[in-house]
Coordinates of C-alpha atoms and ligand atoms in Angstrom, one line a residue:
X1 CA 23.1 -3.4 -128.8
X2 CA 24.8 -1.6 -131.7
X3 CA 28.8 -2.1 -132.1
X4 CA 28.6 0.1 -135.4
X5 CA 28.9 4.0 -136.1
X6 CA 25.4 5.5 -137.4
X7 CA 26.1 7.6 -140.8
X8 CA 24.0 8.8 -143.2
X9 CA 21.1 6.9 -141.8
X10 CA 23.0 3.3 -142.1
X11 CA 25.0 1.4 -139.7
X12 CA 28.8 1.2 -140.7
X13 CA 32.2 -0.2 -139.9
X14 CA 34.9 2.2 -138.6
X15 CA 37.4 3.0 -141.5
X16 CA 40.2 2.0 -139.1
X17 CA 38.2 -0.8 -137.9
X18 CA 39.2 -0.3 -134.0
X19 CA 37.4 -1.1 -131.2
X20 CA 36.6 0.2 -127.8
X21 CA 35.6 -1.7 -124.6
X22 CA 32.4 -1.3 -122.7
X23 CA 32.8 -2.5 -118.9
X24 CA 30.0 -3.2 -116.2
X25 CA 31.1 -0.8 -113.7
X26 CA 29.2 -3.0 -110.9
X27 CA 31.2 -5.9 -111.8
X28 CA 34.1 -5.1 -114.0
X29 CA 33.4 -7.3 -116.8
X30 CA 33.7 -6.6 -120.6
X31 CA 30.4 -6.7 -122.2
X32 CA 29.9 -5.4 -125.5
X33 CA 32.3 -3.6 -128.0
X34 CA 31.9 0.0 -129.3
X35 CA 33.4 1.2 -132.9
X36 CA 36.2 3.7 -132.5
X37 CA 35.7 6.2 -134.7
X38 CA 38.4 8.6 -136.3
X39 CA 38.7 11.4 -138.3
X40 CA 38.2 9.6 -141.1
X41 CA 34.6 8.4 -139.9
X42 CA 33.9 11.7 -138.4
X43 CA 34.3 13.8 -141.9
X44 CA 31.9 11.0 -143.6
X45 CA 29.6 11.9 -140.6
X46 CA 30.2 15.7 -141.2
X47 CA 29.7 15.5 -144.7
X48 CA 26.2 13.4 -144.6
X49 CA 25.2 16.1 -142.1
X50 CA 26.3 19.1 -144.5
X51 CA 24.6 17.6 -147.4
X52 CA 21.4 17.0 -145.3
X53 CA 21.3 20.4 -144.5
X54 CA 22.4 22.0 -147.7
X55 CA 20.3 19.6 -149.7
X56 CA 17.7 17.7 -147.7
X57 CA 13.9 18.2 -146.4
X58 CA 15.3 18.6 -142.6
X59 CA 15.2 22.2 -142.6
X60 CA 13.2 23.0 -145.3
X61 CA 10.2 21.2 -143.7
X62 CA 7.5 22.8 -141.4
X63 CA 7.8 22.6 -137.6
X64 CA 4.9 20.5 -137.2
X65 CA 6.4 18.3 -139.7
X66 CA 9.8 18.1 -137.6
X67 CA 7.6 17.7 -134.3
X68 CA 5.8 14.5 -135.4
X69 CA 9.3 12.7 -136.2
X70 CA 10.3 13.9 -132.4
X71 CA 7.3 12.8 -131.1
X72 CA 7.5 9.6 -132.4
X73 CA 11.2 9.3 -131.0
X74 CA 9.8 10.2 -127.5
X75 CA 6.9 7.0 -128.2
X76 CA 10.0 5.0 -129.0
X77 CA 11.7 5.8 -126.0
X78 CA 8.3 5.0 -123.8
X79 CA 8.3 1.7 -125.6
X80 CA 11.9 0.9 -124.9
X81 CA 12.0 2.6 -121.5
X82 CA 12.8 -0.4 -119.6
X83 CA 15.1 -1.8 -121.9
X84 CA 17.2 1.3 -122.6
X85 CA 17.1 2.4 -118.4
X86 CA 19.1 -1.3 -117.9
X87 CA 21.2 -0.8 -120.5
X88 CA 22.1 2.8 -119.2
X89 CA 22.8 0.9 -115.8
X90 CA 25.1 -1.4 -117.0
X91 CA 27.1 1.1 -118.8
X92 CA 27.0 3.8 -116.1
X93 CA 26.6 2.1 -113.1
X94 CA 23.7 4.6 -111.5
X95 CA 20.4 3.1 -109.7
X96 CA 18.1 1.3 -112.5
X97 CA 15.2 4.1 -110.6
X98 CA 17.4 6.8 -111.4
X99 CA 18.3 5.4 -114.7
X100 CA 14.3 5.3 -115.5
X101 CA 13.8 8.8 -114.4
X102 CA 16.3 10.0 -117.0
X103 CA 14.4 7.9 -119.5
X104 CA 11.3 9.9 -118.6
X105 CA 12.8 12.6 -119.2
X106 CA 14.2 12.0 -122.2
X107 CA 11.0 11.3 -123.7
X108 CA 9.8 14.6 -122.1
X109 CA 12.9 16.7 -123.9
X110 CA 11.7 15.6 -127.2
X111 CA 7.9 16.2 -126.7
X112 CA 9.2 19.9 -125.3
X113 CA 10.5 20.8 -128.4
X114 CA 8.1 19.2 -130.7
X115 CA 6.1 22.2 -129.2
X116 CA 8.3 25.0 -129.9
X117 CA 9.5 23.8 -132.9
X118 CA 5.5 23.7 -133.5
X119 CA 5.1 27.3 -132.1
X120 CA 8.2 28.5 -134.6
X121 CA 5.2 27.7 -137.2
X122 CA 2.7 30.4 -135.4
X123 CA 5.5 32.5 -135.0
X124 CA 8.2 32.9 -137.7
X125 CA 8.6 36.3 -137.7
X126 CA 8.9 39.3 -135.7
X127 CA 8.5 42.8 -137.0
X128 CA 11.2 45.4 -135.3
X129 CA 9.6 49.0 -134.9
X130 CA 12.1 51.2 -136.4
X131 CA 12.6 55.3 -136.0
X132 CA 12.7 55.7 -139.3
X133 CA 9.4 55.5 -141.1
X134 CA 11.1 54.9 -144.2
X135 CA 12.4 51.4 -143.6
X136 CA 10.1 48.3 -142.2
X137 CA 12.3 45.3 -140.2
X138 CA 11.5 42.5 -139.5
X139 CA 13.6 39.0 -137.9
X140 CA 13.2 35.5 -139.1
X141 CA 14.8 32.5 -137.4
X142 CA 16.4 29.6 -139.2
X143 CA 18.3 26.7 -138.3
X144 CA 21.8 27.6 -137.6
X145 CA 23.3 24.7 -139.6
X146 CA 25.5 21.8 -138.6
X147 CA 25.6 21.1 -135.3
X148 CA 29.1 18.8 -133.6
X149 CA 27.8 17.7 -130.1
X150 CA 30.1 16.4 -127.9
X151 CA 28.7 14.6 -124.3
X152 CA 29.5 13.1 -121.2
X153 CA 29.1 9.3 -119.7
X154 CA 26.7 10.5 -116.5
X155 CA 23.6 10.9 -117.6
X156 CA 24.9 9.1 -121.2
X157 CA 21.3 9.4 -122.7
X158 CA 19.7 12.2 -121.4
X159 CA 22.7 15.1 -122.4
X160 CA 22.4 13.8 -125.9
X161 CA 19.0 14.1 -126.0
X162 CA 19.3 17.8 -124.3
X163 CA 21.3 18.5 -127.9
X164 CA 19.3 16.5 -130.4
X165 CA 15.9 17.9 -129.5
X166 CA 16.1 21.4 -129.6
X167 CA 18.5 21.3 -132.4
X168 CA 16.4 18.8 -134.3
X169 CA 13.2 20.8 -133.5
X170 CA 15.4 24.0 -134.9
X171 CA 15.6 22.3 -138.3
X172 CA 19.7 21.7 -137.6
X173 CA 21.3 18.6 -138.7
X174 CA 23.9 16.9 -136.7
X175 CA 27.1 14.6 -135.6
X176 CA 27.0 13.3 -132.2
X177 CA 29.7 12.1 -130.1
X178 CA 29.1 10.5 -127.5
X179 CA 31.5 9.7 -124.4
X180 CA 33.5 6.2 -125.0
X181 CA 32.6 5.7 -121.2
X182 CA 29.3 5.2 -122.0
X183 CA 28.2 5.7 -125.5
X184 CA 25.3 2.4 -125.7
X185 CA 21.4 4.3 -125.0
X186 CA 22.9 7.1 -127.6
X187 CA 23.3 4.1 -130.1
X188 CA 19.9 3.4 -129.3
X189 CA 19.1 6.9 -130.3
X190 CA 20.1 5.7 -133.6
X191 CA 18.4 2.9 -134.3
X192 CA 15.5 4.7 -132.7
X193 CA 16.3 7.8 -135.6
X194 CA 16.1 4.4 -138.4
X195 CA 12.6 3.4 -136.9
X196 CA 10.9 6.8 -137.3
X197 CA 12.3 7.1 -140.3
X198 CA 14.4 10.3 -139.8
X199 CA 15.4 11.3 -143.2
X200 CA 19.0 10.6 -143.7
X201 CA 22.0 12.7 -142.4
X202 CA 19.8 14.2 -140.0
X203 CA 21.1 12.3 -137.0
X204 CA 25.0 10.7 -137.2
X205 CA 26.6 9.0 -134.4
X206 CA 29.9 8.3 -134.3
X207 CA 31.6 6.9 -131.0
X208 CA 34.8 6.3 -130.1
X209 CA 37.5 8.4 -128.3
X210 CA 38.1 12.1 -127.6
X211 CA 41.4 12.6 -129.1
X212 CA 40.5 10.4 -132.0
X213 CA 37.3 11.6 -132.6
X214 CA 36.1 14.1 -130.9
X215 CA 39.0 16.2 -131.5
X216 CA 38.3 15.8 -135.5
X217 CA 34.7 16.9 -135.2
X218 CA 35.6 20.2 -133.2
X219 CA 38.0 21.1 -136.1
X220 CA 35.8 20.2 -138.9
X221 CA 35.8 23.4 -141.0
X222 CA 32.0 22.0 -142.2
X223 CA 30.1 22.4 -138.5
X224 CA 29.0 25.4 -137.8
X225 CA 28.5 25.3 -134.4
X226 CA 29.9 23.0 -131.6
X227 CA 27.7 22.1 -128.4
X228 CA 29.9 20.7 -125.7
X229 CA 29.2 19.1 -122.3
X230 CA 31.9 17.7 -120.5
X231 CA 35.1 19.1 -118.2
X232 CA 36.3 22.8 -118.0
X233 CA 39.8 21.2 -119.4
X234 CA 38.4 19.8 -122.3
X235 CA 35.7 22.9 -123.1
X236 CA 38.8 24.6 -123.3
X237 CA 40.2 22.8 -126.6
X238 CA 37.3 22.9 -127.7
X239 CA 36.1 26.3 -127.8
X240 CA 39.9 27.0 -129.0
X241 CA 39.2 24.4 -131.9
X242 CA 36.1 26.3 -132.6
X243 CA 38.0 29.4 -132.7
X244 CA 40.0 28.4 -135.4
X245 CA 36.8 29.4 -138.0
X246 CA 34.5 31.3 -135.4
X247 CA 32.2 28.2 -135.0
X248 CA 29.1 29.2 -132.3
X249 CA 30.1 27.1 -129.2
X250 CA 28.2 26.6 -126.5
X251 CA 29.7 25.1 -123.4
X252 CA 28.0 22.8 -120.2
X253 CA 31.2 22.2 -117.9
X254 CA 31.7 21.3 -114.4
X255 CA 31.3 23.3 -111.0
X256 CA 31.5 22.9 -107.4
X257 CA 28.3 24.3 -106.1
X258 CA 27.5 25.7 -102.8
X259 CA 24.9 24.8 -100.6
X260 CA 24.3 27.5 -97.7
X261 CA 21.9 26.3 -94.8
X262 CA 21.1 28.6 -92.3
X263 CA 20.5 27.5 -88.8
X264 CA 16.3 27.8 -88.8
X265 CA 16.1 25.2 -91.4
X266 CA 14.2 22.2 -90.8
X267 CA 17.1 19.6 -89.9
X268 CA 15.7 16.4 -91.7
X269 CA 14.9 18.5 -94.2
X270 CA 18.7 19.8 -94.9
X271 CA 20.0 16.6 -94.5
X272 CA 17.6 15.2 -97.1
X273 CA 18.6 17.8 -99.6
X274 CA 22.5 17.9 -98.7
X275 CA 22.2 13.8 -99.0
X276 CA 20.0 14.6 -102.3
X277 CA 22.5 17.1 -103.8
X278 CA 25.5 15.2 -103.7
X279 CA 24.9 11.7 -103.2
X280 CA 22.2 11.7 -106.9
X281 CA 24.5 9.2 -109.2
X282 CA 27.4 8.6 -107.1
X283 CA 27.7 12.6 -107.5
X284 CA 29.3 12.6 -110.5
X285 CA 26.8 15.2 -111.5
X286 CA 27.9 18.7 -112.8
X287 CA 25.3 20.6 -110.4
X288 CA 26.3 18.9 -107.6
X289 CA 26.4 21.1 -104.4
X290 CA 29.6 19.8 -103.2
X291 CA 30.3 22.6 -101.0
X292 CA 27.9 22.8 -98.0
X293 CA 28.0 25.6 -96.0
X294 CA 26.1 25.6 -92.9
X295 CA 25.4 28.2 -90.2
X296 CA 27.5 28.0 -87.3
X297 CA 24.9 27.3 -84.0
X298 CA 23.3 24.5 -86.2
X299 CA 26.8 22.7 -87.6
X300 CA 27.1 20.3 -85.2
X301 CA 23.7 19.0 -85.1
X302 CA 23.1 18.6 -89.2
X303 CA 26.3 17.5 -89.7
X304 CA 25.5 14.6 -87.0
X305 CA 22.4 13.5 -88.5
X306 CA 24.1 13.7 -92.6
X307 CA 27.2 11.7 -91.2
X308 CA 24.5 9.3 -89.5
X309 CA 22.3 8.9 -92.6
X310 CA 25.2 8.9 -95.2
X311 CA 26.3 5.7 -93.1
X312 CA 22.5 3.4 -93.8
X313 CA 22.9 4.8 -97.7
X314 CA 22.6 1.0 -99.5
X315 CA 25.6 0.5 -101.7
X316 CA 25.6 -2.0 -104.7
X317 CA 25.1 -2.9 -108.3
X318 CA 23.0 -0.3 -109.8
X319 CA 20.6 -3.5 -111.1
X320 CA 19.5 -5.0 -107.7
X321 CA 16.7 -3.5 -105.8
X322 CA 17.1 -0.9 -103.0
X323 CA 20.6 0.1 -104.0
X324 CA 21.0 4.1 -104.2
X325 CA 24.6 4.4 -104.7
X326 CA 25.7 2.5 -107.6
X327 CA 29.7 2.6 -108.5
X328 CA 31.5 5.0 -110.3
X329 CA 31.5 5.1 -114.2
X330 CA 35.1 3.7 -114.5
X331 CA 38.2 2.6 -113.3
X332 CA 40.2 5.4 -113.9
X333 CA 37.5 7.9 -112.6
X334 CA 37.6 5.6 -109.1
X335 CA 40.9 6.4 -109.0
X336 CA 40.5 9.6 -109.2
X337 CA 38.0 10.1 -106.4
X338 CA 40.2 8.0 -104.0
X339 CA 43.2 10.3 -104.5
X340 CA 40.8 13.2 -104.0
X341 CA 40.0 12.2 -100.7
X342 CA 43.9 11.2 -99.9
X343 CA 44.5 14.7 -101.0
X344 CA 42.4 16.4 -98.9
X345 CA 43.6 14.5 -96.0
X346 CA 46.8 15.7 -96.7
X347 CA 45.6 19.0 -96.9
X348 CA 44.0 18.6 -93.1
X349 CA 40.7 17.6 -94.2
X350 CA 38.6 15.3 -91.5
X351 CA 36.9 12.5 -93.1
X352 CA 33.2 12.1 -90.8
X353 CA 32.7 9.6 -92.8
X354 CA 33.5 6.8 -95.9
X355 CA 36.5 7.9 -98.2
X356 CA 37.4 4.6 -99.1
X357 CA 36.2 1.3 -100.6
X358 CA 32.5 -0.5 -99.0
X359 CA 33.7 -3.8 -97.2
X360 CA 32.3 -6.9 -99.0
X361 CA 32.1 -5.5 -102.2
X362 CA 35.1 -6.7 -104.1
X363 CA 34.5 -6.0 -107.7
X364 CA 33.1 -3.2 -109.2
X365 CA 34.4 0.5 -108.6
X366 CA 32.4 1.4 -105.4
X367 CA 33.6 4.3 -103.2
X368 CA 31.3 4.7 -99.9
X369 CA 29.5 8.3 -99.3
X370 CA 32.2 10.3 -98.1
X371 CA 31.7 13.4 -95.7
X372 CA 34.7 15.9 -95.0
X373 CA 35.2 18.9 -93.2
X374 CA 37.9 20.7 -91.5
X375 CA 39.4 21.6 -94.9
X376 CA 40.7 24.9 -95.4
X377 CA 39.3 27.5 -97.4
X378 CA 41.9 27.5 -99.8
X379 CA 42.4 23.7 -100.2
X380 CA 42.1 21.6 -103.6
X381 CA 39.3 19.5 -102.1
X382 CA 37.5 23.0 -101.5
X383 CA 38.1 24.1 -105.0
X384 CA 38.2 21.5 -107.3
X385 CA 35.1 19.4 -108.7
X386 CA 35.8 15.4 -107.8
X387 CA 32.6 14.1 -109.7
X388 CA 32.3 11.7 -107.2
X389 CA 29.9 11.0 -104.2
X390 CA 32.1 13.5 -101.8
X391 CA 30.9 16.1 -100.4
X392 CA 32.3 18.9 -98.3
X393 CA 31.1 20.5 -95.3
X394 CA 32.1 24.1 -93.1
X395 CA 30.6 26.5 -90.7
X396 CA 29.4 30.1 -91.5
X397 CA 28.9 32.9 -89.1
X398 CA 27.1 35.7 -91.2
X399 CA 24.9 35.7 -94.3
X400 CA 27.6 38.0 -95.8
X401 CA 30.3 35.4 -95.1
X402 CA 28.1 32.4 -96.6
X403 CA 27.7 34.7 -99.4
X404 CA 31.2 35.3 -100.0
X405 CA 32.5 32.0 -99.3
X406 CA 29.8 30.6 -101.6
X407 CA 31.0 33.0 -104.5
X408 CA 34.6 32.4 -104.3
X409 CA 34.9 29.8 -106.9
X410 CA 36.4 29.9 -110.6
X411 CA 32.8 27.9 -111.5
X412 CA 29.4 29.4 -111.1
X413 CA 26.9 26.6 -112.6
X414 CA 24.9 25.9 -109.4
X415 CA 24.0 27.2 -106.3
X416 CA 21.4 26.4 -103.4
X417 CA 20.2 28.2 -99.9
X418 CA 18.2 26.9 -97.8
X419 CA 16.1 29.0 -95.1
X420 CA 12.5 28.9 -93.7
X421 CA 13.0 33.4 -94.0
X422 CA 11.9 33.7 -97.6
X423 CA 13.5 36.3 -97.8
X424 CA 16.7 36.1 -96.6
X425 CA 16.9 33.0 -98.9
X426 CA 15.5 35.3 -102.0
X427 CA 18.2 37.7 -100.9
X428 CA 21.1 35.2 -100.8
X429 CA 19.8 33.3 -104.4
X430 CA 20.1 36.8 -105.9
X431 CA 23.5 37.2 -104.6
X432 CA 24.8 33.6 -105.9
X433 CA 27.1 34.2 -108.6
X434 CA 25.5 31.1 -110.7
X435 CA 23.5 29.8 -113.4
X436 CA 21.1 27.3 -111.6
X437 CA 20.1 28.5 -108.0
X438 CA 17.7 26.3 -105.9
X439 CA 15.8 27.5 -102.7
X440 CA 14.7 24.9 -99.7
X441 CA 15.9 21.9 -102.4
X442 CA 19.4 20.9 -104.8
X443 CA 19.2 19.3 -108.0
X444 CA 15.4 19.0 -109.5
X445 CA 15.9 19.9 -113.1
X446 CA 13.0 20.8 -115.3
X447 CA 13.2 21.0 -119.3
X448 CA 11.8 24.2 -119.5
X449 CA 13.6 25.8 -117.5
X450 CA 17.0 27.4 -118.7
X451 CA 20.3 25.2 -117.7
X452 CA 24.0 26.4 -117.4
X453 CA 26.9 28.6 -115.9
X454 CA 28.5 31.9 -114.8
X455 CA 32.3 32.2 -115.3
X456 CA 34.3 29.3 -116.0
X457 CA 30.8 26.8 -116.0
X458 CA 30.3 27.5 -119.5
X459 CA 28.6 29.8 -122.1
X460 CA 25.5 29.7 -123.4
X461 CA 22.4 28.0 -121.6
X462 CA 20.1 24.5 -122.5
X463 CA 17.0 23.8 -121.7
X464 CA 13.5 25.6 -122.2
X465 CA 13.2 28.4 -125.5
X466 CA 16.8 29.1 -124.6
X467 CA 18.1 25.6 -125.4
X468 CA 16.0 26.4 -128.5
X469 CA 17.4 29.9 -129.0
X470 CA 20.9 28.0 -128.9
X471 CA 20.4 26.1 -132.8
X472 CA 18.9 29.5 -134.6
X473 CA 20.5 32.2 -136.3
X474 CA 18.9 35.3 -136.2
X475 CA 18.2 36.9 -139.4
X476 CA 17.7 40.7 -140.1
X477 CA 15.5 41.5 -143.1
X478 CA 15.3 45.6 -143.6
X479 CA 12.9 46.7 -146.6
X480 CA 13.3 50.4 -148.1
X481 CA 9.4 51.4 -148.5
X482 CA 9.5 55.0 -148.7
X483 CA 8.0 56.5 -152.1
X484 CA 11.1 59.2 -152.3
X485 CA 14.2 58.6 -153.7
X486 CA 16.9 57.6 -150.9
X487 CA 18.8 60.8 -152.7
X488 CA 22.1 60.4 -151.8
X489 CA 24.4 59.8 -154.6
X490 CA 21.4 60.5 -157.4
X491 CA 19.7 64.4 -156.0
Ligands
NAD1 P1 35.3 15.1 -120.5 O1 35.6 16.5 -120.8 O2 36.4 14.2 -120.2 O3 34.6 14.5 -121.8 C1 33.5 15.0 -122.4 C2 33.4 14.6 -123.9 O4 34.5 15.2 -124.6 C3 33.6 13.1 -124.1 O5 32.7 12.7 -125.2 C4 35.0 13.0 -124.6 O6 35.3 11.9 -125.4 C5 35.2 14.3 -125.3 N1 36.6 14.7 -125.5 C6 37.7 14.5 -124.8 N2 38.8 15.1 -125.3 C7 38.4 15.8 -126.3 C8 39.0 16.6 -127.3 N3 40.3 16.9 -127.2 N4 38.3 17.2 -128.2 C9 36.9 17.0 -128.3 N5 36.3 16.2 -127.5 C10 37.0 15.6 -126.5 O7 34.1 15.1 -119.5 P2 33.5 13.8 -118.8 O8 34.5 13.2 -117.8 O9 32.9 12.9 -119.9 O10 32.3 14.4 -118.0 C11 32.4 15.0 -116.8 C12 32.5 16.5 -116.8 O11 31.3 17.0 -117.5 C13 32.4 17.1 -115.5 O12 33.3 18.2 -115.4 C14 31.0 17.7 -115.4 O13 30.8 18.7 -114.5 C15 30.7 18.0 -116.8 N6 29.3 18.1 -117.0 C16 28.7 19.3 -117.2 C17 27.3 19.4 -117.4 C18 26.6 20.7 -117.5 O14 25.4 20.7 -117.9 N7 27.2 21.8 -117.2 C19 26.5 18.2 -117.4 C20 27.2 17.0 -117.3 C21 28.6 16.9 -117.1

């Protein structure tokens, strides 16, 4: 386990020297150390990335050339899959099988854009037919420059790695910062970088807080672009920071997704996906459908069978077999999603069931699968992302009113329907006002598949040729090939 910040391919000491904590959620216990970086580290970062790009092979070099150092990350993290899936467990708290899965996928992001950054090779230009016969144009693609990425503790490794590859297969260099929640499988990214032999400056990592060092990074007049995941709040100083010298930003923030269920869905089937869409790493996933919205004549019978099966969900320490709720990333995050739940009680909300702590479990920050309903439409609980494994439930009468209620929200990253009419559930997708819509299922994410919000959810999307598209500038290049004079000055 690494305690150091990676710069300019070599392990160092913070300047400040400070340290950060990394605790077991499951258990509470210190375990390992973290460098805090400050601004100090972050401009040796910045400048090791600037000179890499400005000076170095990285972008100079062929695709192919840049797709066989990816691909040999993504053997690396094969290798290490087991190893780096604990690790990620023990810093984040979710299910070691859910842990693995984001391993797989990780591996998968890189071999995705080994291929496009392969296919840029085939493809590096595009001629632009033009209505004047005089001029030929044509558009290259180049790496946009230095990339600042800034990321969140819940899936630690994997929304790193949906920065690094594309930008990386783009030809960008880069300074990661990783959250001080859980910053240990992107270390490993590191030492992964070091045994592929990434040239230098390519890849920096420097850890440590987000006033301290993630605040630095936004500001650095040497990025060129900033690519955030993380809260609305925070987004928002960011993409201000950015604004200071018109960096490109690209945001990933929160939500509180809908989930409309119409009454000739397949009952074990809703419940499955409801369970599925909120309950997948303690919920503290930005997709989440927290909101469930489910037609009136079936309410009473699916919200029976979710409160029943919510109730037999295992609880425990993400490490020991069979557990499929694990605790919540931290202590202060806990709290936070206890005093949700007090709030929406306050605010009338029925708990069906959980909102508070598993008997027998008396370390660790465990919150049971909590159910609510009753709330009113204009209540925090309703509006407001908790991250947490709580999920909200109401009736609908009408597709117009699921649609409606589904819509009214400041975020628009996700949105599901479920409905054995195809069509009304094509209808209802198109009328979501998000980024990510899911029919008949929540949550399966796929790398090639675009990924990110309407309205306050973000700006820009990952994933697929668009998470590609995200670390290229697009370059105009307009030749004069007439054989007249352009005549306008000089008849
Ligand atoms: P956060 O905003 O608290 O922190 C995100 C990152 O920003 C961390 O690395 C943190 O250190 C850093 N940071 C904090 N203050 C900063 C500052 N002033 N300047 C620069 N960086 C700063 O978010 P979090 O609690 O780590 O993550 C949870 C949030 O992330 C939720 O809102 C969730 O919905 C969102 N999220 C979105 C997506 C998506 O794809 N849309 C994916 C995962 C998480």
């Amino acid at each position: 386990m690494q305690t150091k910040l990676f710069i300019d391919g070599k392990w160092v000491e913070p300047a400040k020297g400070g340290t950060l904590d990394v605790i077991d959620p499951a258990t509470e216990e210190v375990f390992h150390k973290i460098a805090a970086a400050t601004a100090d580290d972050v401009d040796l970062a910045v400048k090791a990335a600037r000179r890499a790009f400005d000076e170095g092979p990285w972008p100079r070099m062929s695709g192919a050339e840049r797709a066989r150092y990816l691909r040999a990350i993504a053997d690396k993290v094969i290798e290490k899959k087991d190893y780096l899936a604990r690790l990620e467990v023990r810093d984040n708290g979710k299910p070691l099988p859910e842990a693995a899965w984001d391993m797989d996928d990780v591996a998968g992001c890189f071999q995705f854009y080994a291929n496009l950054a392969e296919e840029q090779d085939n493809h590096p230009e595009e001629n632009i037919p033009l209505g004047d016969p005089r001029f030929t144009s044509k558009v290259v693609k180049e790496p946009l420059g230095v990339v600042g990425a800034i990321t969140p503790w819940n899936y630690p490794l994997l929304m790193s790695t949906w920065k690094v590859a594309p930008a990386l297969a783009a030809g960008c260099t880069m300074v990661l910062k990783p959250s001080e929640l859980a910053s240990l499988t992107t270390l490993e990214l590191g030492v992964i970088a070091e045994e592929v032999g990434l040239p230098p400056g390519v890849l920096n990592i420097v850890t440590g807080l987000g006033q301290e060092a993630g605040s630095p990074l936004s500001e650095h007049p040497l990025v060129d672009k900033l690519a955030f995941t993380g809260s609305v709040a925070t987004g928002r100083k960011v993409m201000i920071a950015g604004a200071q010298d018109i960096k490109n930003v690209s945001l990933e923030l929160g939500g509180k997704s809908p989930f409309v269920v119409f009454a000739d869905s397949d009952v074990e089937e809703a419940v499955e996906w409801i369970m599925f869409g909120i309950f997948w790493n303690q919920g503290q996933v930005c997709s989440a459908t927290s909101r469930v919205l489910i037609e009136e004549s079936a309410y009473e019978t699916i919200l029976a069978r979710l409160v029943e099966e919510t109730r037999k969900i295992r609880i425990g320490n993400g490490l020991e077999e069979g557990t499929l709720l694990g605790p919540i990333v931290s202590r202060s995050q806990y709290d936070k999603v206890l005093a949700a739940i007090e709030r929406a009680r306050s605010e009338g909300a029925k708990v069906a069931t959980g909102g508070t702590r598993p008997q027998g479990l008396d370390k660790g920050y465990f919150v049971e699968p909590t159910v609510l309903t009753d709330m009113p439409e204009d209540a925090w609980v309703w509006k407001e992302e908790i991250f947490g494994p709580v999920v909200c439930v109401k009736p609908f009468k009408t597709e117009d009113e699921a649609i409606r209620m589904a819509n009214d929200s400041k975020y628009g990253l996700a949105a599901a329907v479920m409905s054995k009419d195809l069509a009304r559930a094509e209808r209802v997708a198109r009328a979501f006002r998000a980024g990510i819509v899911w029919i008949n299922c929540s949550q399966p994410t796929f790398t090639d598949a675009p990924w990110g919000g309407y309205k306050q959810s973000g700006i820009g999307r990952e994933l697929g040729r668009w998470g590609f598209e995200n670390y290229l500038e697009v370059k105009q290049v307009t030749s004069f090939a007439s054989d007249q004079p352009w005549g306008w000055y000089i008849k």
